[in-house]
Amino acid sequence: MFNLFALLVVFGAIGVVVSKNVVHGAMSLLVSLLGVTGLFVLLDAYLLAFVLLLVYAGAVVALFLFIVMLLDTHGDQRPGVKHLPLIASVITGALVVVGAASFIMHARLPEPILANVPVVGDSLKHYAYQLFTTYLLPVQVIGFLLLIAMIGVIVLSRKHEEAAS
Amino acid sequence: MISVSLNSYIALSVILFALGFLGVLIRRNTIVIFMCLELMLIASTIALVAFSRYNGTLDGNVFVFFILTVAAAEVAVGLAIIVALFRRRQTIQVDALNSLKD
């Protein structure tokens, strides 16, 4: 099951990177997110899988598609990427993978057996307890962040008639 | 259930992060760059949830909650910026957005 979901994630990501059409890219992002949701279920984080599906697949991808339809940038196609930036970018991405791979290979992490580790994240009660005791301050900060983001979006999307005149 | 090692999850997370990074570097469309940023955020959440599960704690999962919230706010603000940009410049290609450079 892990291999199946990992393939979904990786091929979705490749689709996002290489697709010419932005709508196809958004659909590939959706496939990738479905794979990540499956991985979260495999890791016993059922609530996070549900929230990810709801927030990302339901809201974020829909918002992307909405903006793509709204802007209608089809007459805006530029010629493809130049060779030098492409080569440099591939080398940089490979360096990220190599660096992290060396970290994984040389890390002396104790390797727990998954069956022996107790599942703590399987009930809503645990999440609620953590959110309202240990992480109470971050929750409030996140609430303010959402408020500020909402106000910012309203200000940004307002038409600047008075600024133009 | 077949036990998958922690390294597999971390390796997948790294590959996904590198793909998103590559997309940010080589793509020219601002919306696609945003999608690749989302891929990088998702890659970090995979690593957090995997570490959290393999350590038997819940802190990583709670942190992923906050990451999802921040990502949703970021997408809303970023797309609003893109719409405002398109209204003013009639393009969203990063090649054309170089008025600070000139």
Coordinates of C-alpha atoms in Angstrom, one line a residue:
Chain A
M1 CA 0.0 0.0 0.0
F2 CA 2.8 2.4 0.8
N3 CA 4.4 1.9 -2.6
L4 CA 1.0 2.6 -4.3
F5 CA 0.5 5.8 -2.4
A6 CA 4.1 6.9 -2.9
L7 CA 3.8 6.4 -6.6
L8 CA 0.6 8.5 -6.6
V9 CA 2.4 11.2 -4.7
V10 CA 5.5 11.3 -6.9
F11 CA 3.7 11.1 -10.2
G12 CA 1.3 13.8 -9.2
A13 CA 4.2 16.0 -8.2
I14 CA 6.0 15.3 -11.6
G15 CA 2.7 16.1 -13.3
V16 CA 2.5 19.5 -11.5
V17 CA 6.1 20.3 -12.5
V18 CA 6.0 19.3 -16.2
S19 CA 2.4 20.0 -17.3
K20 CA 2.0 22.7 -19.9
N21 CA -1.7 23.3 -19.0
V22 CA -2.3 24.9 -15.6
V23 CA -5.6 23.0 -15.2
H24 CA -3.8 19.7 -15.7
G25 CA -1.2 20.8 -13.1
A26 CA -4.0 21.4 -10.6
M27 CA -5.5 18.0 -11.3
S28 CA -2.0 16.4 -10.8
L29 CA -1.8 18.3 -7.5
L30 CA -5.1 16.7 -6.5
V31 CA -3.7 13.2 -7.4
S32 CA -0.6 13.9 -5.3
L33 CA -2.8 15.1 -2.3
L34 CA -4.8 11.9 -2.5
G35 CA -1.6 9.9 -2.2
V36 CA -0.6 12.0 0.8
T37 CA -4.0 11.3 2.3
G38 CA -3.5 7.6 1.9
L39 CA -0.1 7.9 3.6
F40 CA -1.6 9.7 6.5
V41 CA -4.1 6.9 6.9
L42 CA -1.3 4.4 6.8
L43 CA 0.4 6.4 9.6
D44 CA -2.9 6.2 11.7
A45 CA -3.5 10.0 11.4
Y46 CA -7.1 9.7 10.3
L47 CA -8.1 13.1 11.4
L48 CA -5.2 14.7 9.6
A49 CA -6.1 12.7 6.5
F50 CA -9.6 14.0 6.6
V51 CA -8.6 17.6 7.2
L52 CA -6.0 17.5 4.4
L53 CA -8.6 16.2 2.0
L54 CA -11.1 18.8 3.1
V55 CA -8.8 21.8 3.2
Y56 CA -6.5 21.0 0.3
A57 CA -8.6 19.0 -2.2
G58 CA -11.8 20.8 -1.2
A59 CA -10.6 24.4 -0.8
V60 CA -7.1 25.0 -2.1
V61 CA -7.3 23.1 -5.4
A62 CA -10.7 24.5 -6.0
L63 CA -9.4 28.0 -5.4
F64 CA -6.5 27.4 -7.8
L65 CA -8.9 26.2 -10.5
F66 CA -11.1 29.2 -9.8
I67 CA -8.3 31.7 -10.2
V68 CA -7.1 29.9 -13.4
M69 CA -10.5 30.2 -14.9
L70 CA -10.8 33.8 -13.8
L71 CA -7.6 35.0 -15.2
D72 CA -7.7 33.2 -18.5
T73 CA -4.0 33.3 -19.3
H74 CA -4.1 31.2 -22.5
G75 CA -2.9 33.9 -24.7
D76 CA 0.1 34.4 -22.4
Q77 CA 2.2 31.4 -23.3
R78 CA 5.9 32.1 -23.4
P79 CA 8.6 30.0 -25.0
G80 CA 9.9 27.2 -22.9
V81 CA 12.6 27.2 -20.3
K82 CA 16.2 28.1 -21.3
H83 CA 18.8 25.4 -21.0
L84 CA 21.2 27.0 -18.5
P85 CA 18.5 27.6 -15.8
L86 CA 17.1 24.2 -16.4
I87 CA 20.4 22.5 -15.9
A88 CA 21.2 24.6 -12.8
S89 CA 17.8 23.8 -11.3
V90 CA 18.1 20.1 -11.9
I91 CA 21.6 20.1 -10.3
T92 CA 20.2 22.0 -7.3
G93 CA 17.3 19.6 -6.9
A94 CA 19.7 16.7 -7.1
L95 CA 21.8 18.3 -4.4
V96 CA 18.8 18.6 -2.1
V97 CA 18.1 14.9 -2.6
V98 CA 21.8 13.9 -2.1
G99 CA 22.1 16.0 1.1
A100 CA 19.0 14.6 2.6
A101 CA 20.0 11.0 1.5
S102 CA 23.3 11.3 3.3
F103 CA 21.5 12.5 6.3
I104 CA 19.2 9.5 6.2
M105 CA 22.0 7.1 5.6
H106 CA 24.3 8.4 8.4
A107 CA 21.7 9.2 11.0
R108 CA 21.9 7.1 14.1
L109 CA 18.2 7.1 14.8
P110 CA 16.8 4.2 16.9
E111 CA 14.5 2.3 14.5
P112 CA 11.3 1.5 16.3
I113 CA 9.1 -1.3 15.1
L114 CA 5.8 0.3 14.0
A115 CA 3.7 -2.4 15.7
N116 CA 5.3 -1.8 19.1
V117 CA 4.7 1.9 19.2
P118 CA 1.3 2.8 20.7
V119 CA -1.1 4.7 18.5
V120 CA -1.8 8.0 20.2
G121 CA -3.4 10.0 17.4
D122 CA -6.4 7.8 16.7
S123 CA -9.0 9.7 18.7
L124 CA -10.2 13.2 18.6
K125 CA -9.9 13.5 22.3
H126 CA -6.2 13.4 22.2
Y127 CA -6.0 16.2 19.6
A128 CA -8.4 18.4 21.5
Y129 CA -6.5 17.9 24.8
Q130 CA -3.2 18.8 23.2
L131 CA -4.7 21.8 21.3
F132 CA -6.4 23.3 24.4
T133 CA -3.6 22.7 26.9
T134 CA 0.0 22.5 25.5
Y135 CA -0.7 24.4 22.3
L136 CA -3.3 27.0 23.5
L137 CA -1.2 30.0 22.7
P138 CA -0.3 28.8 19.1
V139 CA -4.0 28.2 18.5
Q140 CA -4.9 31.8 19.4
V141 CA -2.0 33.1 17.3
I142 CA -3.2 31.0 14.4
G143 CA -6.7 32.5 14.9
F144 CA -5.3 36.0 14.6
L145 CA -3.2 35.0 11.6
L146 CA -6.4 33.8 9.8
L147 CA -8.1 37.1 10.7
I148 CA -5.2 39.1 9.4
A149 CA -5.1 37.0 6.2
M150 CA -8.8 37.6 5.7
I151 CA -8.5 41.3 6.1
G152 CA -5.5 41.3 3.8
V153 CA -7.3 39.5 1.1
I154 CA -10.2 41.9 1.3
V155 CA -7.8 44.9 1.0
L156 CA -5.8 43.3 -1.8
S157 CA -8.8 42.4 -4.0
R158 CA -10.5 45.8 -3.6
K159 CA -10.4 47.9 -6.8
H160 CA -8.0 50.8 -6.4
E161 CA -10.2 53.5 -8.0
E162 CA -9.0 56.2 -5.6
A163 CA -5.4 55.3 -6.1
A164 CA -5.6 55.5 -9.9
S165 CA -7.4 58.9 -9.9
Chain B
M1 CA -0.3 -4.3 8.1
I2 CA 3.2 -4.4 6.5
S3 CA 5.6 -2.3 8.5
V4 CA 7.3 0.3 6.4
S5 CA 10.5 1.8 7.7
L6 CA 10.7 5.4 8.8
N7 CA 13.4 6.0 6.1
S8 CA 11.0 5.2 3.3
Y9 CA 8.7 8.0 4.5
I10 CA 11.6 10.4 4.9
A11 CA 12.9 9.5 1.5
L12 CA 9.5 10.1 -0.1
S13 CA 9.2 13.4 1.7
V14 CA 12.6 14.5 0.4
I15 CA 11.8 13.5 -3.1
L16 CA 8.5 15.4 -3.0
F17 CA 10.3 18.5 -1.6
A18 CA 13.0 18.3 -4.3
L19 CA 10.3 18.1 -7.0
G20 CA 8.5 21.1 -5.6
F21 CA 11.8 23.0 -5.4
L22 CA 12.6 22.1 -9.0
G23 CA 9.2 23.3 -10.0
V24 CA 9.6 26.6 -8.2
L25 CA 13.0 27.1 -10.0
I26 CA 12.1 26.1 -13.6
R27 CA 8.5 27.2 -14.0
R28 CA 7.5 30.6 -15.2
N29 CA 3.8 30.7 -14.4
T30 CA 3.1 32.2 -11.0
I31 CA 0.2 29.9 -10.3
V32 CA 2.3 26.8 -11.0
I33 CA 5.0 28.2 -8.8
F34 CA 2.4 28.5 -6.0
M35 CA 1.3 24.9 -6.6
C36 CA 5.0 23.8 -6.2
L37 CA 5.2 25.7 -2.9
E38 CA 2.2 23.7 -1.7
L39 CA 4.0 20.5 -2.7
M40 CA 7.0 21.5 -0.5
L41 CA 4.7 22.2 2.4
I42 CA 3.0 18.9 2.0
A43 CA 6.4 17.2 1.9
S44 CA 7.3 18.6 5.3
T45 CA 4.0 17.4 6.7
I46 CA 4.7 13.9 5.5
A47 CA 8.0 13.9 7.4
L48 CA 6.4 15.4 10.5
V49 CA 3.6 12.9 10.6
A50 CA 6.0 10.0 10.0
F51 CA 8.3 11.1 12.8
S52 CA 5.4 11.6 15.1
R53 CA 3.9 8.2 14.4
Y54 CA 7.2 6.4 14.8
N55 CA 7.9 8.1 18.2
G56 CA 4.5 7.4 19.6
T57 CA 3.8 11.1 20.2
L58 CA 1.2 13.5 19.0
D59 CA 3.2 16.8 18.8
G60 CA 4.1 16.4 15.1
N61 CA 0.5 15.8 14.2
V62 CA -0.6 18.9 16.1
F63 CA 2.1 20.9 14.3
V64 CA 0.8 19.7 10.9
F65 CA -2.6 21.2 11.9
F66 CA -0.9 24.6 12.2
I67 CA 1.0 24.1 8.9
L68 CA -2.3 23.3 7.2
T69 CA -3.8 26.5 8.6
V70 CA -0.9 28.7 7.6
A71 CA -0.9 27.1 4.1
A72 CA -4.5 27.8 3.6
A73 CA -4.0 31.5 4.7
E74 CA -1.0 31.7 2.4
V75 CA -2.8 30.4 -0.6
A76 CA -5.7 32.9 -0.1
V77 CA -3.3 35.9 0.3
G78 CA -1.1 34.7 -2.6
L79 CA -3.9 34.2 -5.0
A80 CA -5.3 37.6 -4.1
I81 CA -1.9 39.1 -4.9
I82 CA -1.8 37.2 -8.2
V83 CA -5.3 38.6 -9.1
A84 CA -4.3 42.1 -8.2
L85 CA -1.1 41.7 -10.3
F86 CA -3.0 40.4 -13.3
R87 CA -5.4 43.3 -13.0
R88 CA -2.5 45.8 -13.2
R89 CA -0.1 44.1 -15.6
Q90 CA -2.2 41.7 -17.6
T91 CA 0.3 38.9 -17.2
I92 CA 1.4 36.5 -14.5
Q93 CA 4.6 35.2 -16.1
V94 CA 7.5 35.9 -13.9
D95 CA 9.7 36.9 -16.9
A96 CA 7.5 39.9 -17.4
L97 CA 7.4 41.0 -13.8
N98 CA 10.9 42.7 -13.7
S99 CA 10.1 46.3 -13.0
L100 CA 12.1 46.2 -9.8
K101 CA 15.1 44.9 -11.8
D102 CA 15.1 47.6 -14.5

